[in-house]
């Protein structure tokens, strides 16, 4: 299965999930039949899904691929605050928490606690948005500098600069890997895989599968 998962990642294929019965084989009660997609295909048909139909004479339940590019209108729910794994160990995160927690507030103990948590979360989220954009810009600049150095003849100074750029580049990729891994829920992968593109595809697929298209009854 580990080899199969690596092959799927190398080919850029993602499991589309299912709607209906979780078992595609009615006797062994296993989900053997699946639908897969690429990121490019998902971008063309973002609201497609795999439906598990009712059992027939076959020992496998038929699957129906419902292809759809419709964009449903729905009210966007305010995102709840979640602590990001990539914040852990960052001194800026620690400073924000200490600063906001030290701000005095009024009310009873529970009211003060709720107020501190809310304000601290807001400050952390604002800092995260700025930091994430800054990292993306820095990553682009680092890549351009490393590409320029690769075209230059070898010198000791150039080698040391290249090493420093590579270390910083690796640090930023590690942070972004944690960000996308947390959203992909691909917890079976170990640290150091550095497959951000895979995590990004998993997160996008998970977001589309979690969309509620409508209610069947009351």
Coordinates of N, CA and C in Angstrom, one line a residue:
X1 N 0.8 -1.2 0.0 CA 0.0 0.0 0.0 C 0.9 1.3 0.0
X2 N 2.0 1.2 0.7 CA 2.9 2.4 0.7 C 3.4 2.7 -0.7
X3 N 3.7 1.6 -1.5 CA 4.2 1.8 -2.8 C 3.1 2.3 -3.7
X4 N 1.8 1.8 -3.5 CA 0.7 2.3 -4.2 C 0.4 3.8 -4.0
X5 N 0.5 4.2 -2.7 CA 0.3 5.6 -2.4 C 1.4 6.5 -3.0
X6 N 2.6 6.0 -3.0 CA 3.7 6.8 -3.6 C 3.4 6.9 -5.1
X7 N 3.0 5.8 -5.7 CA 2.7 5.9 -7.2 C 1.5 6.9 -7.5
X8 N 0.5 6.9 -6.7 CA -0.6 7.8 -6.9 C -0.1 9.2 -6.7
X9 N 0.8 9.5 -5.8 CA 1.3 10.8 -5.6 C 2.2 11.2 -6.8
X10 N 3.0 10.3 -7.3 CA 3.9 10.6 -8.4 C 3.0 10.9 -9.7
X11 N 1.9 10.2 -9.8 CA 1.1 10.4 -11.0 C 0.1 11.6 -10.8
X12 N 0.1 12.2 -9.6 CA -0.8 13.4 -9.4 C -2.3 13.0 -9.3
X13 N -2.6 11.8 -8.8 CA -3.9 11.3 -8.7 C -4.4 11.4 -7.3
X14 N -5.7 11.7 -7.1 CA -6.3 11.9 -5.8 C -7.6 11.1 -5.8
X15 N -7.8 10.4 -4.6 CA -9.1 9.7 -4.4 C -10.2 10.7 -4.3
X16 N -11.3 10.5 -5.1 CA -12.4 11.4 -5.1 C -13.4 11.2 -4.0
X17 N -13.2 10.1 -3.2 CA -14.1 9.9 -2.1 C -15.4 9.2 -2.7
X18 N -16.5 9.3 -2.0 CA -17.7 8.6 -2.4 C -18.9 9.2 -1.7
X19 N -20.1 9.0 -2.3 CA -21.3 9.4 -1.7 C -22.2 8.1 -1.7
X20 N -22.7 7.8 -0.5 CA -23.5 6.5 -0.5 C -22.9 5.5 0.4
X21 N -23.1 4.2 0.1 CA -22.5 3.1 0.8 C -21.0 3.2 0.8
X22 N -20.3 2.9 1.9 CA -18.9 2.9 2.0 C -18.3 1.7 1.3
X23 N -19.1 0.6 1.1 CA -18.5 -0.6 0.6 C -18.9 -0.8 -0.9
X24 N -17.9 -1.0 -1.7 CA -18.1 -1.3 -3.1 C -18.2 -2.8 -3.4
X25 N -17.8 -3.6 -2.4 CA -18.0 -5.1 -2.5 C -18.9 -5.5 -1.4
X26 N -20.1 -6.1 -1.8 CA -21.1 -6.3 -0.8 C -20.9 -7.5 0.1
X27 N -20.0 -8.4 -0.3 CA -19.7 -9.6 0.5 C -18.6 -9.5 1.4
X28 N -17.5 -8.9 1.0 CA -16.3 -8.7 1.8 C -16.4 -7.4 2.6
X29 N -17.3 -6.6 2.3 CA -17.5 -5.3 2.9 C -16.2 -4.5 2.9
X30 N -15.7 -4.3 1.7 CA -14.4 -3.5 1.5 C -14.7 -2.5 0.4
X31 N -14.0 -1.4 0.5 CA -14.1 -0.3 -0.5 C -13.0 -0.6 -1.5
X32 N -13.3 -1.4 -2.5 CA -12.3 -1.8 -3.5 C -12.2 -0.9 -4.7
X33 N -13.4 -0.4 -5.1 CA -13.5 0.4 -6.3 C -13.5 1.8 -5.9
X34 N -12.7 2.6 -6.7 CA -12.6 4.0 -6.3 C -12.5 4.9 -7.6
X35 N -12.8 6.1 -7.5 CA -12.6 7.1 -8.5 C -11.4 8.0 -8.2
X36 N -10.6 8.3 -9.2 CA -9.4 9.1 -9.0 C -9.5 10.3 -10.0
X37 N -8.7 11.3 -9.7 CA -8.7 12.5 -10.5 C -7.4 13.2 -10.4
X38 N -7.1 14.1 -11.3 CA -5.9 15.0 -11.2 C -6.4 16.4 -10.8
X39 N -5.4 17.2 -10.4 CA -5.7 18.5 -10.0 C -6.3 19.3 -11.2
X40 N -5.7 19.1 -12.4 CA -6.2 19.9 -13.6 C -7.7 19.5 -13.9
X41 N -8.0 18.2 -13.7 CA -9.4 17.8 -14.0 C -10.3 18.3 -12.9
X42 N -9.9 18.3 -11.7 CA -10.7 18.9 -10.6 C -11.0 20.4 -10.8
X43 N -10.0 21.1 -11.3 CA -10.2 22.5 -11.5 C -11.2 22.8 -12.6
X44 N -11.3 21.8 -13.6 CA -12.3 22.0 -14.7 C -13.7 21.5 -14.2
X45 N -13.8 20.6 -13.3 CA -15.1 20.0 -12.8 C -15.0 20.0 -11.3
X46 N -15.1 21.1 -10.7 CA -14.8 21.2 -9.2 C -15.9 20.5 -8.3
X47 N -17.1 20.3 -8.9 CA -18.2 19.8 -8.0 C -18.6 18.4 -8.4
X48 N -17.6 17.7 -9.0 CA -17.9 16.3 -9.4 C -17.8 15.4 -8.2
X49 N -18.4 14.2 -8.3 CA -18.4 13.3 -7.2 C -18.7 11.8 -7.7
X50 N -18.3 10.9 -6.8 CA -18.5 9.5 -7.1 C -19.7 9.0 -6.3
X51 N -20.7 8.4 -6.9 CA -21.8 7.9 -6.2 C -21.8 6.4 -6.2
X52 N -22.0 5.8 -5.0 CA -22.1 4.3 -4.9 C -23.6 4.0 -5.1
X53 N -23.9 3.3 -6.2 CA -25.3 2.9 -6.5 C -25.8 1.7 -5.7
X54 N -27.1 1.4 -5.9 CA -27.6 0.2 -5.2 C -27.0 -1.1 -5.7
X55 N -26.9 -2.1 -4.8 CA -26.4 -3.4 -5.2 C -27.2 -4.0 -6.4
X56 N -26.5 -4.8 -7.2 CA -27.1 -5.5 -8.3 C -26.8 -7.0 -8.2
X57 N -26.9 -7.7 -9.3 CA -26.5 -9.1 -9.2 C -25.0 -9.3 -9.1
X58 N -24.3 -8.3 -9.5 CA -22.8 -8.4 -9.3 C -22.4 -8.3 -7.9
X59 N -21.3 -8.9 -7.6 CA -20.8 -8.8 -6.2 C -20.2 -7.4 -5.9
X60 N -20.1 -6.5 -6.9 CA -19.6 -5.2 -6.7 C -20.8 -4.2 -7.0
X61 N -20.9 -3.2 -6.1 CA -21.8 -2.1 -6.4 C -21.3 -1.2 -7.5
X62 N -22.2 -0.8 -8.4 CA -21.8 0.1 -9.5 C -21.5 1.5 -9.0
X63 N -20.5 2.1 -9.6 CA -20.1 3.5 -9.3 C -20.5 4.4 -10.4
X64 N -21.1 5.5 -10.1 CA -21.5 6.5 -11.0 C -20.6 7.8 -10.8
X65 N -19.9 8.3 -11.8 CA -19.2 9.5 -11.8 C -20.1 10.6 -12.2
X66 N -20.5 11.5 -11.3 CA -21.3 12.6 -11.6 C -20.4 13.8 -11.8
X67 N -20.3 14.2 -13.1 CA -19.4 15.3 -13.5 C -20.2 16.6 -13.5
X68 N -19.7 17.6 -12.8 CA -20.4 18.8 -12.7 C -19.4 19.9 -12.5
X69 N -19.6 21.1 -13.2 CA -18.8 22.3 -13.0 C -19.6 23.4 -12.5
X70 N -20.8 23.1 -12.0 CA -21.6 24.2 -11.5 C -21.0 24.8 -10.2
X71 N -21.2 26.0 -10.0 CA -20.8 26.7 -8.8 C -22.0 27.1 -8.0
X72 N -22.1 26.4 -6.9 CA -23.3 26.6 -6.0 C -23.1 27.9 -5.2
X73 N -24.2 28.6 -5.0 CA -24.1 29.8 -4.2 C -24.5 29.4 -2.7
X74 N -23.6 29.6 -1.8 CA -23.8 29.3 -0.4 C -23.1 30.3 0.5
X75 N -23.7 30.4 1.6 CA -23.2 31.4 2.6 C -21.9 30.9 3.2
X76 N -20.8 31.7 3.1 CA -19.6 31.3 3.7 C -19.6 31.4 5.2
X77 N -19.3 30.3 5.8 CA -19.3 30.4 7.3 C -18.0 30.9 7.8
X78 N -18.0 31.7 8.8 CA -16.8 32.3 9.4 C -15.9 31.2 9.9
X79 N -14.7 31.2 9.5 CA -13.7 30.1 9.8 C -13.4 30.2 11.3
X80 N -13.4 29.0 12.0 CA -13.1 29.0 13.4 C -11.6 29.0 13.6
X81 N -11.1 29.5 14.7 CA -9.7 29.6 15.0 C -9.1 28.3 15.3
X82 N -8.0 28.0 14.6 CA -7.3 26.7 14.9 C -5.8 27.1 15.0
X83 N -5.1 26.5 16.0 CA -3.7 26.7 16.2 C -3.0 26.0 15.1
X84 N -2.1 26.7 14.4 CA -1.3 26.1 13.3 C -0.1 25.4 13.8
X85 N 0.2 24.2 13.3 CA 1.4 23.4 13.7 C 2.7 24.2 13.3
X86 N 2.6 24.9 12.2 CA 3.8 25.7 11.7 C 4.2 26.8 12.6
X87 N 3.3 27.2 13.5 CA 3.6 28.3 14.5 C 4.5 27.8 15.6
X88 N 4.5 26.5 15.9 CA 5.2 26.0 17.0 C 6.7 26.2 16.9
X89 N 7.2 26.8 18.0 CA 8.7 27.1 18.0 C 9.0 28.5 17.4
X90 N 8.0 29.2 16.8 CA 8.3 30.5 16.3 C 8.3 31.5 17.4
X91 N 9.4 32.3 17.6 CA 9.4 33.3 18.7 C 8.4 34.4 18.6
X92 N 8.0 34.7 17.3 CA 7.0 35.8 17.1 C 5.6 35.3 17.7
X93 N 5.3 34.0 17.5 CA 4.1 33.5 18.0 C 4.1 33.5 19.5
X94 N 5.2 33.2 20.1 CA 5.3 33.3 21.6 C 5.1 34.7 22.1
X95 N 5.7 35.6 21.4 CA 5.6 37.0 21.8 C 4.2 37.6 21.7
X96 N 3.5 37.2 20.7 CA 2.1 37.6 20.5 C 1.2 37.1 21.6
X97 N 1.4 35.8 21.9 CA 0.6 35.2 23.0 C 0.9 35.9 24.3
X98 N 2.2 36.1 24.7 CA 2.5 36.7 25.9 C 2.0 38.2 26.0
X99 N 2.1 38.9 24.9 CA 1.7 40.3 24.9 C 0.2 40.4 25.0
X100 N -0.6 39.6 24.3 CA -2.1 39.7 24.3 C -2.6 39.2 25.7
X101 N -1.9 38.2 26.2 CA -2.4 37.6 27.5 C -2.2 38.5 28.7
X102 N -1.2 39.4 28.5 CA -0.9 40.4 29.6 C -1.8 41.6 29.6
X103 N -2.6 41.8 28.5 CA -3.5 42.9 28.4 C -4.7 42.7 29.4
X104 N -4.9 43.7 30.3 CA -6.0 43.5 31.3 C -7.4 43.6 30.7
X105 N -8.3 42.9 31.3 CA -9.7 42.9 30.8 C -10.6 42.9 32.0
X106 N -11.9 43.2 31.7 CA -12.9 43.3 32.8 C -13.8 42.1 32.8
X107 N -14.6 42.0 33.9 CA -15.6 40.9 34.0 C -15.1 39.8 34.9
X108 N -15.9 38.8 35.0 CA -15.5 37.7 35.9 C -14.4 36.9 35.2
X109 N -13.9 35.9 35.9 CA -12.7 35.1 35.4 C -13.0 34.4 34.1
X110 N -14.2 33.9 33.9 CA -14.5 33.2 32.7 C -14.6 34.1 31.5
X111 N -15.2 35.3 31.8 CA -15.4 36.3 30.7 C -14.0 36.8 30.3
X112 N -13.1 37.1 31.3 CA -11.8 37.5 30.9 C -11.0 36.4 30.1
X113 N -11.2 35.2 30.5 CA -10.5 34.1 29.8 C -11.0 34.0 28.3
X114 N -12.3 34.1 28.1 CA -12.8 34.1 26.7 C -12.3 35.3 25.9
X115 N -12.3 36.4 26.6 CA -11.8 37.6 25.9 C -10.4 37.5 25.5
X116 N -9.5 37.0 26.4 CA -8.1 36.8 26.1 C -7.9 35.8 24.9
X117 N -8.6 34.7 24.9 CA -8.5 33.7 23.9 C -8.9 34.3 22.6
X118 N -10.0 35.0 22.5 CA -10.5 35.6 21.3 C -9.5 36.6 20.7
X119 N -9.0 37.5 21.5 CA -8.1 38.6 21.0 C -6.8 38.0 20.6
X120 N -6.3 37.0 21.4 CA -5.0 36.4 21.0 C -5.2 35.6 19.7
X121 N -6.3 35.0 19.5 CA -6.5 34.2 18.2 C -6.6 35.2 17.1
X122 N -7.2 36.3 17.2 CA -7.3 37.3 16.2 C -5.9 37.9 15.8
X123 N -5.1 38.2 16.8 CA -3.8 38.7 16.5 C -2.9 37.6 15.8
X124 N -3.0 36.3 16.3 CA -2.3 35.3 15.7 C -2.7 35.0 14.2
X125 N -4.0 35.1 13.9 CA -4.4 34.9 12.6 C -3.9 36.1 11.6
X126 N -4.0 37.3 12.1 CA -3.5 38.4 11.3 C -2.0 38.3 11.1
X127 N -1.2 37.9 12.1 CA 0.2 37.7 12.0 C 0.5 36.5 11.0
X128 N -0.3 35.5 11.1 CA -0.1 34.3 10.2 C -0.3 34.8 8.7
X129 N -1.3 35.5 8.4 CA -1.6 36.0 7.1 C -0.4 36.8 6.5
X130 N 0.1 37.7 7.3 CA 1.2 38.5 6.9 C 2.5 37.6 6.7
X131 N 2.7 36.7 7.7 CA 3.9 35.9 7.6 C 3.9 34.9 6.4
X132 N 2.7 34.3 6.2 CA 2.6 33.4 5.1 C 2.8 34.1 3.7
X133 N 2.3 35.3 3.5 CA 2.6 36.0 2.3 C 4.0 36.4 2.2
X134 N 4.6 36.7 3.3 CA 6.1 37.1 3.3 C 6.9 35.9 2.9
X135 N 6.5 34.7 3.5 CA 7.3 33.5 3.2 C 7.2 33.1 1.7
X136 N 6.0 33.3 1.1 CA 5.9 33.0 -0.3 C 6.8 33.9 -1.2
X137 N 6.8 35.2 -0.8 CA 7.7 36.1 -1.6 C 9.1 35.8 -1.4
X138 N 9.5 35.5 -0.1 CA 10.9 35.2 0.2 C 11.3 33.9 -0.6
X139 N 10.4 32.9 -0.6 CA 10.7 31.7 -1.3 C 10.9 31.9 -2.8
X140 N 10.2 32.8 -3.4 CA 10.4 33.1 -4.8 C 11.7 33.8 -5.0
X141 N 12.1 34.7 -4.1 CA 13.4 35.4 -4.3 C 14.5 34.5 -4.1
X142 N 14.4 33.5 -3.1 CA 15.5 32.6 -2.9 C 15.7 31.7 -4.1
X143 N 14.6 31.2 -4.7 CA 14.7 30.4 -5.9 C 15.3 31.1 -7.1
X144 N 15.0 32.4 -7.2 CA 15.6 33.2 -8.3 C 17.1 33.3 -8.1
X145 N 17.5 33.6 -6.8 CA 18.9 33.8 -6.5 C 19.7 32.5 -6.7
X146 N 19.1 31.3 -6.3 CA 19.8 30.0 -6.5 C 19.9 29.7 -8.0
X147 N 18.9 30.1 -8.8 CA 19.0 29.8 -10.2 C 20.1 30.7 -10.8
X148 N 20.3 31.9 -10.3 CA 21.3 32.8 -10.9 C 22.7 32.2 -10.5
X149 N 22.8 31.7 -9.2 CA 24.1 31.2 -8.8 C 24.5 30.0 -9.6
X150 N 23.5 29.2 -9.9 CA 23.8 27.9 -10.7 C 24.4 28.2 -12.1
X151 N 24.2 29.4 -12.6 CA 24.7 29.8 -13.9 C 26.1 30.4 -13.8
X152 N 26.6 30.7 -12.6 CA 27.9 31.3 -12.4 C 29.0 30.3 -12.3
X153 N 30.2 30.6 -12.6 CA 31.3 29.7 -12.4 C 31.6 29.5 -10.9
X154 N 32.2 28.4 -10.5 CA 32.4 28.0 -9.1 C 33.4 28.9 -8.5
X155 N 33.1 29.4 -7.3 CA 34.0 30.1 -6.4 C 33.6 29.8 -5.0
X156 N 34.6 29.9 -4.0 CA 34.3 29.6 -2.6 C 33.2 30.5 -2.1
X157 N 33.3 31.8 -2.4 CA 32.2 32.7 -1.9 C 30.9 32.3 -2.4
X158 N 30.8 32.0 -3.7 CA 29.6 31.6 -4.3 C 29.0 30.3 -3.7
X159 N 29.9 29.4 -3.3 CA 29.5 28.1 -2.7 C 28.9 28.4 -1.3
X160 N 29.5 29.3 -0.5 CA 29.0 29.6 0.8 C 27.7 30.3 0.7
X161 N 27.5 31.2 -0.2 CA 26.2 31.8 -0.4 C 25.2 30.9 -0.8
X162 N 25.5 29.9 -1.7 CA 24.5 29.0 -2.2 C 24.1 28.1 -1.0
X163 N 25.0 27.7 -0.1 CA 24.7 26.9 1.0 C 23.7 27.6 2.0
X164 N 24.0 28.9 2.2 CA 23.1 29.7 3.1 C 21.7 29.8 2.5
X165 N 21.7 30.1 1.2 CA 20.4 30.2 0.5 C 19.6 28.8 0.6
X166 N 20.3 27.7 0.4 CA 19.7 26.4 0.5 C 19.1 26.1 1.8
X167 N 19.9 26.5 2.9 CA 19.4 26.3 4.3 C 18.1 27.0 4.5
X168 N 18.1 28.3 4.1 CA 16.9 29.1 4.3 C 15.7 28.6 3.5
X169 N 16.0 28.2 2.3 CA 15.0 27.6 1.4 C 14.4 26.4 2.0
X170 N 15.2 25.5 2.6 CA 14.7 24.3 3.3 C 13.9 24.6 4.5
X171 N 14.2 25.7 5.2 CA 13.4 26.0 6.4 C 12.0 26.5 6.0
X172 N 11.9 27.3 5.0 CA 10.6 27.8 4.6 C 9.8 26.6 4.0
X173 N 10.4 25.7 3.3 CA 9.6 24.6 2.7 C 9.1 23.7 3.9
X174 N 9.9 23.6 4.9 CA 9.5 22.8 6.1 C 8.2 23.4 6.7
X175 N 8.2 24.7 6.9 CA 7.1 25.4 7.4 C 5.8 25.2 6.6
X176 N 6.0 25.4 5.3 CA 4.8 25.2 4.4 C 4.4 23.8 4.3
X177 N 5.3 22.8 4.4 CA 4.9 21.4 4.5 C 4.0 21.1 5.7
X178 N 4.3 21.7 6.8 CA 3.5 21.5 8.0 C 2.1 22.1 7.8
X179 N 2.0 23.3 7.1 CA 0.8 24.0 6.9 C -0.2 23.1 6.0
X180 N 0.3 22.6 4.9 CA -0.5 21.8 4.0 C -0.8 20.4 4.5
X181 N 0.2 19.9 5.3 CA -0.1 18.5 5.9 C -1.2 18.6 6.9
X182 N -1.3 19.7 7.7 CA -2.3 19.8 8.7 C -3.7 19.9 8.0
X183 N -3.8 20.5 6.8 CA -5.0 20.6 6.1 C -5.4 19.4 5.3
X184 N -4.4 18.6 4.9 CA -4.7 17.4 4.1 C -5.1 16.3 5.0
X185 N -4.8 16.3 6.3 CA -5.0 15.2 7.2 C -4.3 13.9 6.8
X186 N -3.3 14.0 6.0 CA -2.5 12.9 5.6 C -1.5 12.5 6.6
X187 N -2.0 12.1 7.8 CA -1.1 11.9 9.0 C -0.3 10.6 8.9
X188 N -0.6 9.8 7.8 CA 0.2 8.5 7.7 C 1.6 8.8 7.1
X189 N 1.8 10.0 6.6 CA 3.1 10.3 6.1 C 4.0 10.8 7.2
X190 N 5.3 10.4 7.1 CA 6.3 10.8 8.1 C 6.9 12.2 7.8
X191 N 7.5 12.8 8.9 CA 8.1 14.1 8.6 C 9.3 13.9 7.6
X192 N 9.5 15.0 6.9 CA 10.6 15.0 6.0 C 10.3 14.5 4.6
X193 N 9.0 14.2 4.3 CA 8.7 13.8 2.9 C 8.7 14.9 2.0
X194 N 8.4 16.1 2.5 CA 8.5 17.4 1.7 C 7.7 17.2 0.4
X195 N 6.5 16.8 0.4 CA 5.7 16.7 -0.8 C 4.5 17.7 -0.7
X196 N 4.8 19.0 -0.7 CA 3.8 20.0 -0.5 C 2.8 20.0 -1.6
X197 N 3.2 19.6 -2.8 CA 2.2 19.6 -3.9 C 1.1 18.5 -3.6
X198 N 1.6 17.4 -3.1 CA 0.6 16.3 -2.7 C -0.3 16.8 -1.6
X199 N 0.3 17.4 -0.6 CA -0.6 17.9 0.5 C -1.6 19.0 0.0
X200 N -1.1 19.8 -0.9 CA -2.0 20.8 -1.5 C -3.2 20.2 -2.2
X201 N -2.9 19.1 -3.0 CA -4.0 18.4 -3.7 C -4.9 17.8 -2.7
X202 N -4.4 17.2 -1.7 CA -5.2 16.5 -0.7 C -6.1 17.5 0.0
X203 N -5.6 18.7 0.4 CA -6.4 19.7 1.0 C -7.5 20.2 0.1
X204 N -7.2 20.4 -1.2 CA -8.2 20.9 -2.1 C -9.3 19.9 -2.3
X205 N -8.9 18.6 -2.4 CA -9.9 17.5 -2.6 C -10.8 17.4 -1.4
X206 N -10.2 17.5 -0.2 CA -10.9 17.4 1.1 C -11.9 18.5 1.2
X207 N -11.5 19.7 0.8 CA -12.4 20.9 0.9 C -13.6 20.7 -0.1
X208 N -13.4 20.1 -1.3 CA -14.5 19.9 -2.2 C -15.4 18.8 -1.7
X209 N -14.8 17.8 -1.1 CA -15.7 16.6 -0.6 C -16.5 17.0 0.6
X210 N -16.0 18.0 1.4 CA -16.7 18.4 2.6 C -17.9 19.4 2.3
X211 N -18.0 19.8 1.0 CA -19.1 20.8 0.7 C -20.4 20.1 0.8
X212 N -21.4 20.7 1.4 CA -22.7 20.2 1.6 C -23.5 20.8 0.4
X213 N -24.0 20.0 -0.5 CA -24.7 20.5 -1.7 C -26.2 20.8 -1.4
X214 N -26.8 20.2 -0.4 CA -28.2 20.5 -0.1 C -28.7 19.4 0.9
X215 N -29.9 19.6 1.3 CA -30.6 18.7 2.3 C -31.6 17.9 1.6
X216 N -31.7 16.6 1.8 CA -32.7 15.7 1.2 C -34.1 15.9 1.8
X217 N -34.2 16.0 3.1 CA -35.5 16.2 3.7 C -35.3 17.1 4.9
X218 N -36.3 17.1 5.8 CA -36.3 18.1 6.9 C -35.3 17.7 7.9

